[in-house]
Short mmCIF file of C-alpha atoms in Angstrom, two decimals:
data_model
loop_
_atom_site.label_atom_id
_atom_site.label_comp_id
_atom_site.label_asym_id
_atom_site.label_seq_id
_atom_site.Cartn_x
_atom_site.Cartn_y
_atom_site.Cartn_z
CA MET P 1 -13.82 28.97 -9.10
CA MET P 2 -13.99 32.45 -7.59
CA ALA P 3 -10.85 33.42 -9.52
CA ALA P 4 -12.37 32.20 -12.79
CA LEU P 5 -15.59 34.08 -12.06
CA GLY P 6 -13.65 37.23 -11.24
CA GLU P 7 -11.61 36.96 -14.44
CA GLN P 8 -14.70 36.49 -16.57
CA ARG P 9 -16.63 39.34 -14.95
CA GLU P 10 -13.65 41.69 -15.33
CA ALA P 11 -13.28 40.74 -19.01
CA PHE P 12 -17.02 41.14 -19.55
CA THR P 13 -17.06 44.63 -18.05
CA ALA P 14 -13.95 45.76 -19.92
CA ALA P 15 -15.27 44.56 -23.29
CA ARG P 16 -18.64 46.27 -23.12
CA PRO P 17 -20.25 46.91 -25.48
CA GLU P 18 -19.28 43.79 -27.44
CA SER P 19 -20.40 43.59 -31.04
CA LEU P 20 -22.80 41.03 -32.45
CA SER P 21 -19.92 39.76 -34.57
CA THR P 22 -18.09 38.74 -31.37
CA ARG P 23 -21.13 36.78 -30.22
CA HIS P 24 -21.40 35.20 -33.66
CA ASP P 25 -17.74 34.21 -33.52
CA ARG P 26 -18.16 32.50 -30.15
CA LEU P 27 -21.09 30.53 -31.50
CA GLU P 28 -19.07 29.62 -34.57
CA ARG P 29 -16.26 28.30 -32.39
CA CYS P 30 -18.81 26.13 -30.56
CA ALA P 31 -19.92 24.77 -33.93
CA LYS P 32 -16.34 24.10 -35.03
CA MET P 33 -15.63 22.22 -31.80
CA LEU P 34 -18.67 20.00 -32.30
CA LEU P 35 -17.96 19.39 -35.98
CA ALA P 36 -14.37 18.46 -35.24
CA HIS P 37 -15.01 16.43 -32.10
CA GLY P 38 -18.65 15.31 -32.16
CA GLU P 39 -17.60 11.71 -32.79
CA ASP P 40 -15.09 11.94 -29.92
CA PHE P 41 -17.86 13.13 -27.61
CA ALA P 42 -20.10 10.26 -28.73
CA ARG P 43 -17.36 7.73 -27.94
CA ALA P 44 -16.76 9.32 -24.54
CA MET P 45 -20.46 9.20 -23.71
CA SER P 46 -20.61 5.53 -24.67
CA ALA P 47 -17.67 4.77 -22.39
CA ASP P 48 -19.36 6.65 -19.53
CA PHE P 49 -22.63 4.74 -19.93
CA GLY P 50 -21.01 1.34 -20.29
CA HIS P 51 -22.61 1.43 -23.72
CA ARG P 52 -24.50 4.20 -25.43
CA SER P 53 -25.67 4.08 -29.01
CA HIS P 54 -23.22 6.09 -31.12
CA GLU P 55 -25.91 7.14 -33.59
CA GLN P 56 -28.22 8.11 -30.75
CA SER P 57 -25.54 10.34 -29.23
CA MET P 58 -25.05 12.07 -32.56
CA LEU P 59 -28.84 12.49 -32.94
CA THR P 60 -29.65 13.56 -29.39
CA ASP P 61 -26.55 15.49 -28.24
CA ILE P 62 -24.51 16.71 -31.20
CA MET P 63 -27.20 17.46 -33.79
CA PRO P 64 -29.55 19.42 -31.46
CA SER P 65 -26.58 21.43 -30.17
CA MET P 66 -25.64 22.40 -33.70
CA SER P 67 -29.24 23.24 -34.49
CA LEU P 68 -29.57 25.63 -31.54
CA ILE P 69 -26.20 27.23 -32.36
CA ARG P 70 -27.23 27.93 -35.97
CA TYR P 71 -30.70 29.04 -34.91
CA SER P 72 -29.23 31.50 -32.40
CA GLN P 73 -26.75 32.85 -34.95
CA LYS P 74 -29.55 33.61 -37.39
CA ARG P 75 -31.87 35.32 -34.93
CA MET P 76 -29.77 37.09 -32.31
CA LYS P 77 -29.58 40.32 -34.34
CA GLY P 78 -33.35 40.61 -34.28
CA TRP P 79 -33.55 39.56 -30.65
CA SER P 80 -31.01 42.23 -29.68
CA LYS P 81 -32.85 45.20 -31.21
CA PRO P 82 -34.27 47.72 -28.72
CA GLU P 83 -38.02 47.35 -28.33
CA LYS P 84 -40.11 50.53 -28.36
CA ARG P 85 -42.64 50.82 -25.55
CA HIS P 86 -45.67 53.03 -25.00
CA VAL P 87 -45.46 56.26 -22.98
CA ASN P 88 -48.57 57.49 -21.16
CA PHE P 89 -50.61 60.35 -22.60
CA PRO P 90 -49.87 63.23 -22.78
CA LEU P 91 -46.14 62.59 -22.25
CA ASN P 92 -45.98 60.69 -25.53
CA LEU P 93 -47.26 63.71 -27.42
CA LEU P 94 -44.70 65.97 -25.77
CA GLY P 95 -41.65 64.03 -26.89
CA ALA P 96 -41.04 61.45 -24.14
CA ARG P 97 -39.76 58.11 -25.40
CA ALA P 98 -39.42 54.65 -23.85
CA GLU P 99 -37.66 51.47 -24.94
CA VAL P 100 -36.39 48.16 -23.61
CA ARG P 101 -32.82 47.11 -24.35
CA TYR P 102 -31.94 43.43 -23.95
CA GLU P 103 -28.46 43.50 -22.51
CA PRO P 104 -26.16 40.65 -21.39
CA LYS P 105 -26.19 39.83 -17.70
CA GLY P 106 -22.51 38.93 -17.36
CA VAL P 107 -21.34 35.48 -16.29
CA ILE P 108 -23.74 32.54 -16.57
CA GLY P 109 -23.25 29.37 -14.52
CA ILE P 110 -24.41 26.21 -16.29
CA VAL P 111 -24.81 22.93 -14.37
CA ALA P 112 -25.30 20.04 -16.82
CA PRO P 113 -26.72 16.56 -16.10
CA TRP P 114 -25.38 13.15 -17.08
CA ASN P 115 -28.21 11.90 -19.30
CA PHE P 116 -27.42 14.22 -22.27
CA PRO P 117 -24.12 15.65 -21.10
CA VAL P 118 -23.16 17.41 -24.33
CA GLY P 119 -26.57 18.57 -25.55
CA LEU P 120 -27.59 19.98 -22.19
CA THR P 121 -24.30 21.85 -21.91
CA MET P 122 -24.02 23.23 -25.42
CA GLY P 123 -27.68 24.24 -25.78
CA PRO P 124 -27.72 26.63 -22.81
CA LEU P 125 -24.20 27.82 -23.70
CA ALA P 126 -25.31 28.74 -27.22
CA GLN P 127 -28.08 30.96 -25.92
CA ALA P 128 -25.90 32.46 -23.21
CA PHE P 129 -23.39 33.40 -25.92
CA ALA P 130 -26.13 34.76 -28.19
CA ALA P 131 -27.17 37.07 -25.38
CA GLY P 132 -23.56 38.32 -25.02
CA ASN P 133 -22.48 36.56 -21.83
CA ARG P 134 -19.48 34.58 -20.59
CA ALA P 135 -20.02 31.15 -19.02
CA MET P 136 -18.73 28.73 -16.43
CA LEU P 137 -19.65 25.08 -16.94
CA LYS P 138 -20.06 22.33 -14.34
CA PRO P 139 -20.53 19.01 -16.18
CA SER P 140 -21.64 15.88 -14.35
CA GLU P 141 -19.20 13.69 -12.43
CA PHE P 142 -21.23 10.64 -13.54
CA THR P 143 -20.06 11.12 -17.13
CA GLU P 144 -16.43 11.51 -16.19
CA ARG P 145 -14.83 10.90 -19.60
CA THR P 146 -17.18 13.31 -21.35
CA SER P 147 -16.56 15.97 -18.71
CA GLU P 148 -12.79 15.52 -19.00
CA LEU P 149 -13.03 15.83 -22.78
CA MET P 150 -14.88 19.12 -22.34
CA ALA P 151 -12.15 20.35 -19.99
CA GLU P 152 -9.58 19.39 -22.62
CA LEU P 153 -11.32 20.84 -25.68
CA PHE P 154 -12.86 24.11 -24.54
CA PRO P 155 -9.46 25.77 -23.84
CA LYS P 156 -8.47 24.99 -27.44
CA PHE P 157 -11.37 27.08 -28.74
CA PHE P 158 -11.97 29.65 -25.98
CA GLY P 159 -10.08 31.76 -23.49
CA GLU P 160 -10.67 31.16 -19.77
CA ASP P 161 -12.30 34.59 -19.68
CA GLU P 162 -14.96 33.30 -22.12
CA VAL P 163 -15.62 29.70 -20.95
CA ALA P 164 -14.33 27.87 -17.90
CA VAL P 165 -14.97 24.17 -17.25
CA ILE P 166 -15.09 23.13 -13.59
CA LEU P 167 -14.68 19.43 -12.79
CA GLY P 168 -15.54 17.75 -9.50
CA GLY P 169 -18.07 15.82 -7.45
CA PRO P 170 -21.08 16.79 -5.33
CA GLN P 171 -19.19 19.21 -3.06
CA THR P 172 -17.75 21.01 -6.08
CA GLY P 173 -21.25 21.20 -7.53
CA GLN P 174 -22.58 22.65 -4.30
CA ASP P 175 -19.78 25.22 -4.17
CA PHE P 176 -20.37 26.06 -7.84
CA CYS P 177 -24.06 26.78 -7.23
CA SER P 178 -23.10 29.02 -4.32
CA LEU P 179 -21.08 31.39 -6.53
CA PRO P 180 -22.42 34.91 -7.14
CA PHE P 181 -23.18 34.39 -10.83
CA ASP P 182 -25.27 36.83 -12.83
CA HIS P 183 -27.56 33.91 -13.72
CA LEU P 184 -27.51 30.18 -12.95
CA LEU P 185 -29.03 27.40 -15.06
CA PHE P 186 -29.37 23.96 -13.51
CA THR P 187 -30.61 20.84 -15.29
CA GLY P 188 -31.24 17.81 -13.11
CA ALA P 189 -33.47 16.17 -10.54
CA THR P 190 -36.18 18.10 -8.71
CA SER P 191 -34.74 17.08 -5.34
CA ILE P 192 -31.35 18.59 -6.22
CA GLY P 193 -33.00 21.62 -7.79
CA ARG P 194 -34.37 22.62 -4.38
CA HIS P 195 -30.84 22.69 -2.94
CA VAL P 196 -29.59 24.67 -5.96
CA LEU P 197 -32.29 27.27 -5.44
CA HIS P 198 -31.35 27.60 -1.76
CA ALA P 199 -27.65 27.99 -2.62
CA ALA P 200 -28.35 30.66 -5.24
CA ALA P 201 -30.70 32.56 -2.93
CA ASP P 202 -27.86 33.59 -0.60
CA ASN P 203 -26.41 35.68 -3.44
CA LEU P 204 -29.79 36.62 -4.95
CA VAL P 205 -28.75 34.91 -8.19
CA PRO P 206 -31.58 34.54 -10.72
CA VAL P 207 -32.08 30.87 -11.53
CA THR P 208 -33.44 28.77 -14.38
CA LEU P 209 -34.27 25.24 -13.22
CA GLU P 210 -34.78 22.53 -15.83
CA LEU P 211 -36.09 19.62 -13.79
CA GLY P 212 -38.37 16.74 -14.67
CA GLY P 213 -41.27 14.88 -13.16
CA LYS P 214 -43.78 12.32 -14.25
CA SER P 215 -44.82 13.24 -17.80
CA PRO P 216 -48.23 11.64 -18.50
CA THR P 217 -49.14 10.06 -21.83
CA ILE P 218 -52.86 10.05 -22.49
CA LEU P 219 -54.28 7.72 -25.14
CA GLY P 220 -57.66 8.94 -26.34
CA ARG P 221 -60.25 6.55 -27.75
CA SER P 222 -59.77 8.15 -31.18
CA ALA P 223 -56.04 7.37 -31.22
CA ASP P 224 -54.39 5.08 -33.73
CA VAL P 225 -53.19 2.65 -31.08
CA ALA P 226 -50.50 0.96 -33.17
CA LYS P 227 -48.97 4.28 -34.28
CA ALA P 228 -49.20 5.76 -30.79
CA ALA P 229 -47.60 2.69 -29.23
CA GLU P 230 -44.68 2.83 -31.66
CA ARG P 231 -44.01 6.47 -30.82
CA ILE P 232 -44.37 5.90 -27.09
CA ALA P 233 -42.01 2.90 -27.30
CA LEU P 234 -39.45 4.95 -29.20
CA GLY P 235 -39.59 7.74 -26.60
CA LYS P 236 -39.42 5.32 -23.68
CA MET P 237 -36.59 3.20 -25.05
CA MET P 238 -34.42 6.05 -26.31
CA ASN P 239 -31.47 6.49 -23.95
CA ALA P 240 -33.04 3.60 -21.99
CA GLY P 241 -35.71 5.99 -20.75
CA GLN P 242 -33.15 8.27 -19.09
CA ILE P 243 -34.77 11.42 -20.43
CA CYS P 244 -36.42 14.15 -18.39
CA LEU P 245 -39.20 14.25 -21.01
CA ALA P 246 -39.65 10.48 -21.35
CA PRO P 247 -43.26 9.31 -21.21
CA ASP P 248 -43.38 8.38 -17.54
CA TYR P 249 -46.72 6.56 -17.44
CA MET P 250 -49.65 5.83 -19.75
CA LEU P 251 -53.32 6.63 -19.18
CA VAL P 252 -55.46 4.47 -21.48
CA PRO P 253 -59.19 3.71 -21.84
CA GLU P 254 -60.11 0.53 -19.97
CA GLU P 255 -61.14 -1.35 -23.09
CA LEU P 256 -57.88 -0.47 -24.90
CA GLU P 257 -55.45 -1.47 -22.14
CA HIS P 258 -54.47 -4.92 -23.46
CA LYS P 259 -54.36 -3.68 -27.06
CA ALA P 260 -52.11 -0.74 -26.11
CA ILE P 261 -49.75 -2.88 -24.05
CA GLY P 262 -49.52 -5.45 -26.83
CA ALA P 263 -48.80 -2.73 -29.36
CA VAL P 264 -45.99 -1.31 -27.20
CA GLN P 265 -44.50 -4.81 -26.86
CA ALA P 266 -44.66 -5.33 -30.62
CA SER P 267 -43.07 -1.94 -31.32
CA VAL P 268 -40.18 -2.61 -28.92
CA ALA P 269 -39.57 -6.02 -30.53
CA GLN P 270 -39.51 -4.46 -33.98
CA MET P 271 -36.99 -1.76 -33.02
CA TYR P 272 -34.93 -3.91 -30.66
CA PRO P 273 -35.18 -7.65 -31.52
CA THR P 274 -32.33 -8.10 -29.04
CA LEU P 275 -31.00 -5.80 -26.33
CA LEU P 276 -27.81 -6.99 -24.66
CA ALA P 277 -25.56 -6.99 -27.73
CA ASN P 278 -27.62 -4.43 -29.64
CA ASP P 279 -25.52 -1.32 -30.38
CA ASP P 280 -28.70 0.72 -30.79
CA TYR P 281 -29.83 0.18 -27.19
CA THR P 282 -28.24 2.27 -24.46
CA SER P 283 -27.25 1.06 -21.01
CA VAL P 284 -28.51 2.42 -17.72
CA ILE P 285 -25.84 4.83 -16.50
CA ASN P 286 -24.55 2.78 -13.55
CA ARG P 287 -25.29 -0.09 -11.18
CA ARG P 288 -26.74 2.18 -8.51
CA HIS P 289 -29.33 3.57 -10.90
CA ARG P 290 -30.08 0.10 -12.26
CA ASP P 291 -30.67 -1.20 -8.72
CA ARG P 292 -32.95 1.76 -8.04
CA LEU P 293 -35.07 0.92 -11.09
CA ALA P 294 -35.20 -2.76 -10.14
CA GLY P 295 -36.33 -1.68 -6.68
CA LEU P 296 -39.22 0.33 -8.17
CA ILE P 297 -40.38 -2.76 -10.05
CA ASP P 298 -40.07 -5.03 -7.00
CA ASP P 299 -41.96 -2.56 -4.83
CA ALA P 300 -44.80 -2.30 -7.37
CA VAL P 301 -45.09 -6.09 -7.74
CA ALA P 302 -45.08 -6.55 -3.97
CA LYS P 303 -48.00 -4.10 -3.76
CA GLY P 304 -50.09 -5.85 -6.42
CA ALA P 305 -48.83 -4.71 -9.82
CA GLU P 306 -48.35 -7.10 -12.72
CA ALA P 307 -44.91 -6.83 -14.37
CA ILE P 308 -44.67 -7.53 -18.10
CA VAL P 309 -41.02 -7.78 -19.14
CA VAL P 310 -40.48 -6.95 -22.82
CA ASN P 311 -37.53 -9.15 -23.70
CA PRO P 312 -37.89 -10.05 -27.40
CA GLY P 313 -34.70 -12.12 -27.52
CA ASN P 314 -35.35 -13.98 -24.24
CA GLU P 315 -31.94 -12.84 -23.01
CA LYS P 316 -30.55 -13.33 -19.51
CA PHE P 317 -29.92 -9.87 -18.08
CA GLU P 318 -29.11 -11.07 -14.57
CA GLY P 319 -25.93 -12.78 -15.72
CA SER P 320 -24.63 -9.90 -17.82
CA ASN P 321 -21.79 -7.74 -16.57
CA GLY P 322 -23.39 -4.52 -17.79
CA ASN P 323 -26.32 -2.37 -16.73
CA LYS P 324 -28.70 -2.80 -19.64
CA MET P 325 -32.33 -3.37 -18.67
CA PRO P 326 -35.32 -4.51 -20.72
CA LEU P 327 -38.53 -2.51 -20.71
CA THR P 328 -40.90 -3.52 -17.90
CA ILE P 329 -44.58 -2.58 -18.31
CA LEU P 330 -46.51 -2.41 -15.04
CA ARG P 331 -50.28 -2.98 -14.87
CA ASN P 332 -52.64 -2.34 -11.94
CA VAL P 333 -50.48 0.40 -10.46
CA ASN P 334 -51.58 2.80 -7.72
CA ASP P 335 -50.16 5.80 -5.91
CA ASP P 336 -48.95 3.74 -2.95
CA MET P 337 -46.23 2.35 -5.22
CA LYS P 338 -42.92 4.22 -5.40
CA VAL P 339 -42.97 3.96 -9.19
CA MET P 340 -46.01 6.28 -9.21
CA GLN P 341 -44.49 8.76 -6.76
CA ASP P 342 -41.14 9.71 -8.29
CA GLU P 343 -39.83 10.30 -11.78
CA ILE P 344 -38.79 6.90 -13.16
CA PHE P 345 -35.94 7.88 -15.49
CA GLY P 346 -35.51 4.43 -16.97
CA PRO P 347 -37.15 1.61 -18.97
CA VAL P 348 -40.19 1.11 -16.74
CA LEU P 349 -43.67 2.00 -18.01
CA PRO P 350 -46.67 1.99 -15.63
CA VAL P 351 -50.14 1.81 -17.21
CA LYS P 352 -53.29 3.19 -15.62
CA THR P 353 -56.79 2.93 -17.06
CA TYR P 354 -59.72 5.34 -17.16
CA SER P 355 -63.35 5.10 -18.23
CA ARG P 356 -63.92 8.82 -18.91
CA ILE P 357 -61.37 11.38 -20.09
CA ASP P 358 -62.27 13.54 -17.07
CA GLN P 359 -60.76 10.84 -14.84
CA ALA P 360 -57.45 11.01 -16.71
CA ILE P 361 -57.43 14.81 -16.50
CA ASP P 362 -58.26 14.75 -12.80
CA TYR P 363 -55.43 12.28 -12.15
CA VAL P 364 -52.92 14.56 -13.88
CA ASN P 365 -54.21 17.62 -12.04
CA VAL P 366 -53.92 16.21 -8.51
CA HIS P 367 -50.22 15.54 -9.03
CA ASP P 368 -47.24 17.84 -9.56
CA ARG P 369 -47.24 19.72 -12.83
CA PRO P 370 -45.10 17.73 -15.26
CA LEU P 371 -42.38 18.86 -17.65
CA GLY P 372 -44.17 17.28 -20.62
CA LEU P 373 -47.66 16.06 -21.41
CA TYR P 374 -48.58 13.86 -24.38
CA TYR P 375 -51.99 13.33 -25.95
CA PHE P 376 -52.77 10.86 -28.71
CA GLY P 377 -56.06 11.11 -30.58
CA GLU P 378 -57.94 12.66 -33.48
CA ASP P 379 -60.83 14.03 -31.42
CA SER P 380 -60.13 17.77 -31.53
CA VAL P 381 -62.68 18.57 -28.81
CA GLU P 382 -61.15 16.03 -26.45
CA ARG P 383 -57.63 17.23 -27.30
CA GLU P 384 -58.52 20.82 -26.45
CA THR P 385 -60.23 19.66 -23.26
CA VAL P 386 -57.03 17.95 -22.18
CA LEU P 387 -54.88 20.96 -23.11
CA THR P 388 -57.09 23.60 -21.52
CA ARG P 389 -57.74 21.70 -18.29
CA THR P 390 -54.18 20.57 -17.53
CA ILE P 391 -50.92 22.44 -16.91
CA SER P 392 -47.49 21.24 -18.00
CA GLY P 393 -44.18 22.69 -19.11
CA GLY P 394 -44.85 21.71 -22.73
CA VAL P 395 -47.02 19.45 -24.86
CA THR P 396 -46.54 17.17 -27.82
CA VAL P 397 -49.71 16.01 -29.58
CA ASN P 398 -49.69 12.58 -31.27
CA ASP P 399 -46.09 11.93 -30.29
CA VAL P 400 -43.77 12.31 -27.31
CA ILE P 401 -40.78 14.55 -26.53
CA PHE P 402 -40.77 16.30 -29.92
CA HIS P 403 -41.69 19.77 -28.62
CA VAL P 404 -38.13 20.08 -27.27
CA SER P 405 -36.79 19.65 -30.81
CA ALA P 406 -38.49 22.86 -32.01
CA ASP P 407 -35.80 25.47 -31.42
CA ASP P 408 -38.33 28.30 -31.63
CA LEU P 409 -40.46 26.93 -28.75
CA PRO P 410 -39.51 27.69 -25.14
CA PHE P 411 -38.42 24.63 -23.17
CA GLY P 412 -39.03 24.58 -19.46
CA GLY P 413 -41.16 23.29 -16.65
CA VAL P 414 -43.62 24.71 -14.17
CA GLY P 415 -43.53 24.31 -10.40
CA PRO P 416 -41.73 21.11 -9.37
CA SER P 417 -40.81 20.42 -13.01
CA GLY P 418 -38.88 23.64 -13.43
CA MET P 419 -38.60 27.39 -13.34
CA GLY P 420 -37.94 29.60 -16.36
CA SER P 421 -37.08 28.35 -19.83
CA TYR P 422 -34.62 28.47 -22.68
CA HIS P 423 -34.74 27.78 -26.43
CA GLY P 424 -36.44 30.36 -28.62
CA ILE P 425 -36.43 34.06 -27.91
CA GLU P 426 -37.34 33.11 -24.34
CA GLY P 427 -33.88 31.58 -23.91
CA PHE P 428 -32.18 34.72 -25.16
CA ARG P 429 -34.26 36.79 -22.75
CA SER P 430 -33.58 34.43 -19.82
CA PHE P 431 -29.88 35.26 -20.17
CA SER P 432 -30.50 38.97 -20.83
CA HIS P 433 -31.45 41.89 -18.62
CA ALA P 434 -34.48 43.78 -19.93
CA ARG P 435 -33.22 47.29 -19.28
CA ALA P 436 -35.85 50.04 -19.28
CA VAL P 437 -34.69 53.30 -20.90
CA TYR P 438 -36.87 56.41 -20.64
CA SER P 439 -35.88 59.60 -22.47
CA GLN P 440 -37.33 62.90 -21.29
CA PRO P 441 -37.72 65.84 -23.72
CA LYS P 442 -36.27 69.29 -23.05
CA ILE P 443 -39.53 70.88 -21.99
CA ASP P 444 -40.45 70.85 -18.29
CA LEU P 445 -43.01 68.07 -18.31
CA ALA P 446 -43.18 67.94 -14.52
CA LYS P 447 -44.31 71.58 -14.40
CA ILE P 448 -46.77 71.26 -17.29
CA ALA P 449 -48.36 68.18 -15.72
CA GLY P 450 -48.45 69.67 -12.22
CA LEU P 451 -46.16 66.99 -10.82
CA LYS P 452 -44.03 69.33 -8.70
CA PRO P 453 -44.92 71.79 -5.97
CA PRO P 454 -46.54 74.15 -5.58
CA TYR P 455 -49.49 71.98 -6.66
CA GLY P 456 -52.37 73.81 -8.29
CA ALA P 457 -54.62 73.88 -11.31
CA ALA P 458 -52.27 71.81 -13.51
CA THR P 459 -52.15 69.15 -10.80
CA ALA P 460 -55.93 69.06 -10.61
CA ARG P 461 -56.21 68.72 -14.41
CA THR P 462 -53.77 65.78 -14.44
CA LEU P 463 -55.56 64.01 -11.60
CA LYS P 464 -58.97 64.54 -13.23
CA MET P 465 -57.64 63.23 -16.54
CA GLN P 466 -55.98 60.12 -15.08
CA LEU P 467 -58.43 59.10 -12.35
CA LYS P 468 -61.28 57.84 -14.49
#
């Protein structure tokens, strides 16, 4: 890994300044790889999951990657232009000039998770390339076939001094995060993110952390319950809930609880009349994760929750040899239950009730700041109250997850849900160094302004002018 990093940094330094056309070409090669092998990636992801919807993989991994590649190609010229900045009076009148140049940092380390192994590799890579960097990739060991396919394909489209793919387990990941990169992006669990930040700190490596958390979904009294439930069900069932932005729990008015739960059940049944043999429904990644989710449900029930299993086809999941799980809705939950303490990351949906919207807001605010927040309702005053009194990485109004699909919006968390962001111009700038450039005119400004000894009348004038 150190040899690969050294090779990339040496190539980066030798090639400076690289043209925008070189960046464009790298992005184009990413696009060609996805167009030629997107279906292969989808098949590999399905094999890694035990079963993963082919169409879903194309929609959630391949298509968004292509979108961010094309978006970056179109906008990187504008992003790369020097930005003029103000110079203090009277220096500005005397010819001094200031600008910011957004320059590539060098070698970017990208640690990708297993839940969207292609999309959450290619998206950051696209913006790292747009900013003029090289990259080293560490895909997840949990999606072994997908990671091996990356290691096979990238060398066919890129030199090792442009992209290097590093395979391995937890120790390799730890060693990878300990490398002296010019920037490190990690996508994964909050608990692991803390270790990543510690590892990077030893080398003072700037870090972007894309984590997760418990994204609340607030149903207002003015919401169209049936429409909201359909959209919540779609977001919760997609990838079997294994999405960092999945609606983690619902907050609903007391009098709408049964109606909302019934509407979610009906929406799931309409989209997934069966689950076990349904090609559209994705499996939980492995037995360990499935057992963890089952443990969350058991713990909640043991502490007083009611479990509503949404199993439209009345199928027997216990006897299956796979890891598919039906959606379980949990009523009467409280914070003593593990399901309300940690990110769920699976097809389990707790429901809490409130009588006043202030109670829902207060509940969100006493917990860690989430990656996403979702509000359903047509009451504009209530919507703005929710948005202005809560803090989250991003928001989708009257749907879930969709803010991540807007390439021009920054995507990132706040506090335990993340640090920094990518997508949009913010992504380009995350992987760039904002270099300040100040140009002094020929005249002796220091003397005119009384900035150099012997201090005297000019110094007094400057101080009188500035200290107001």
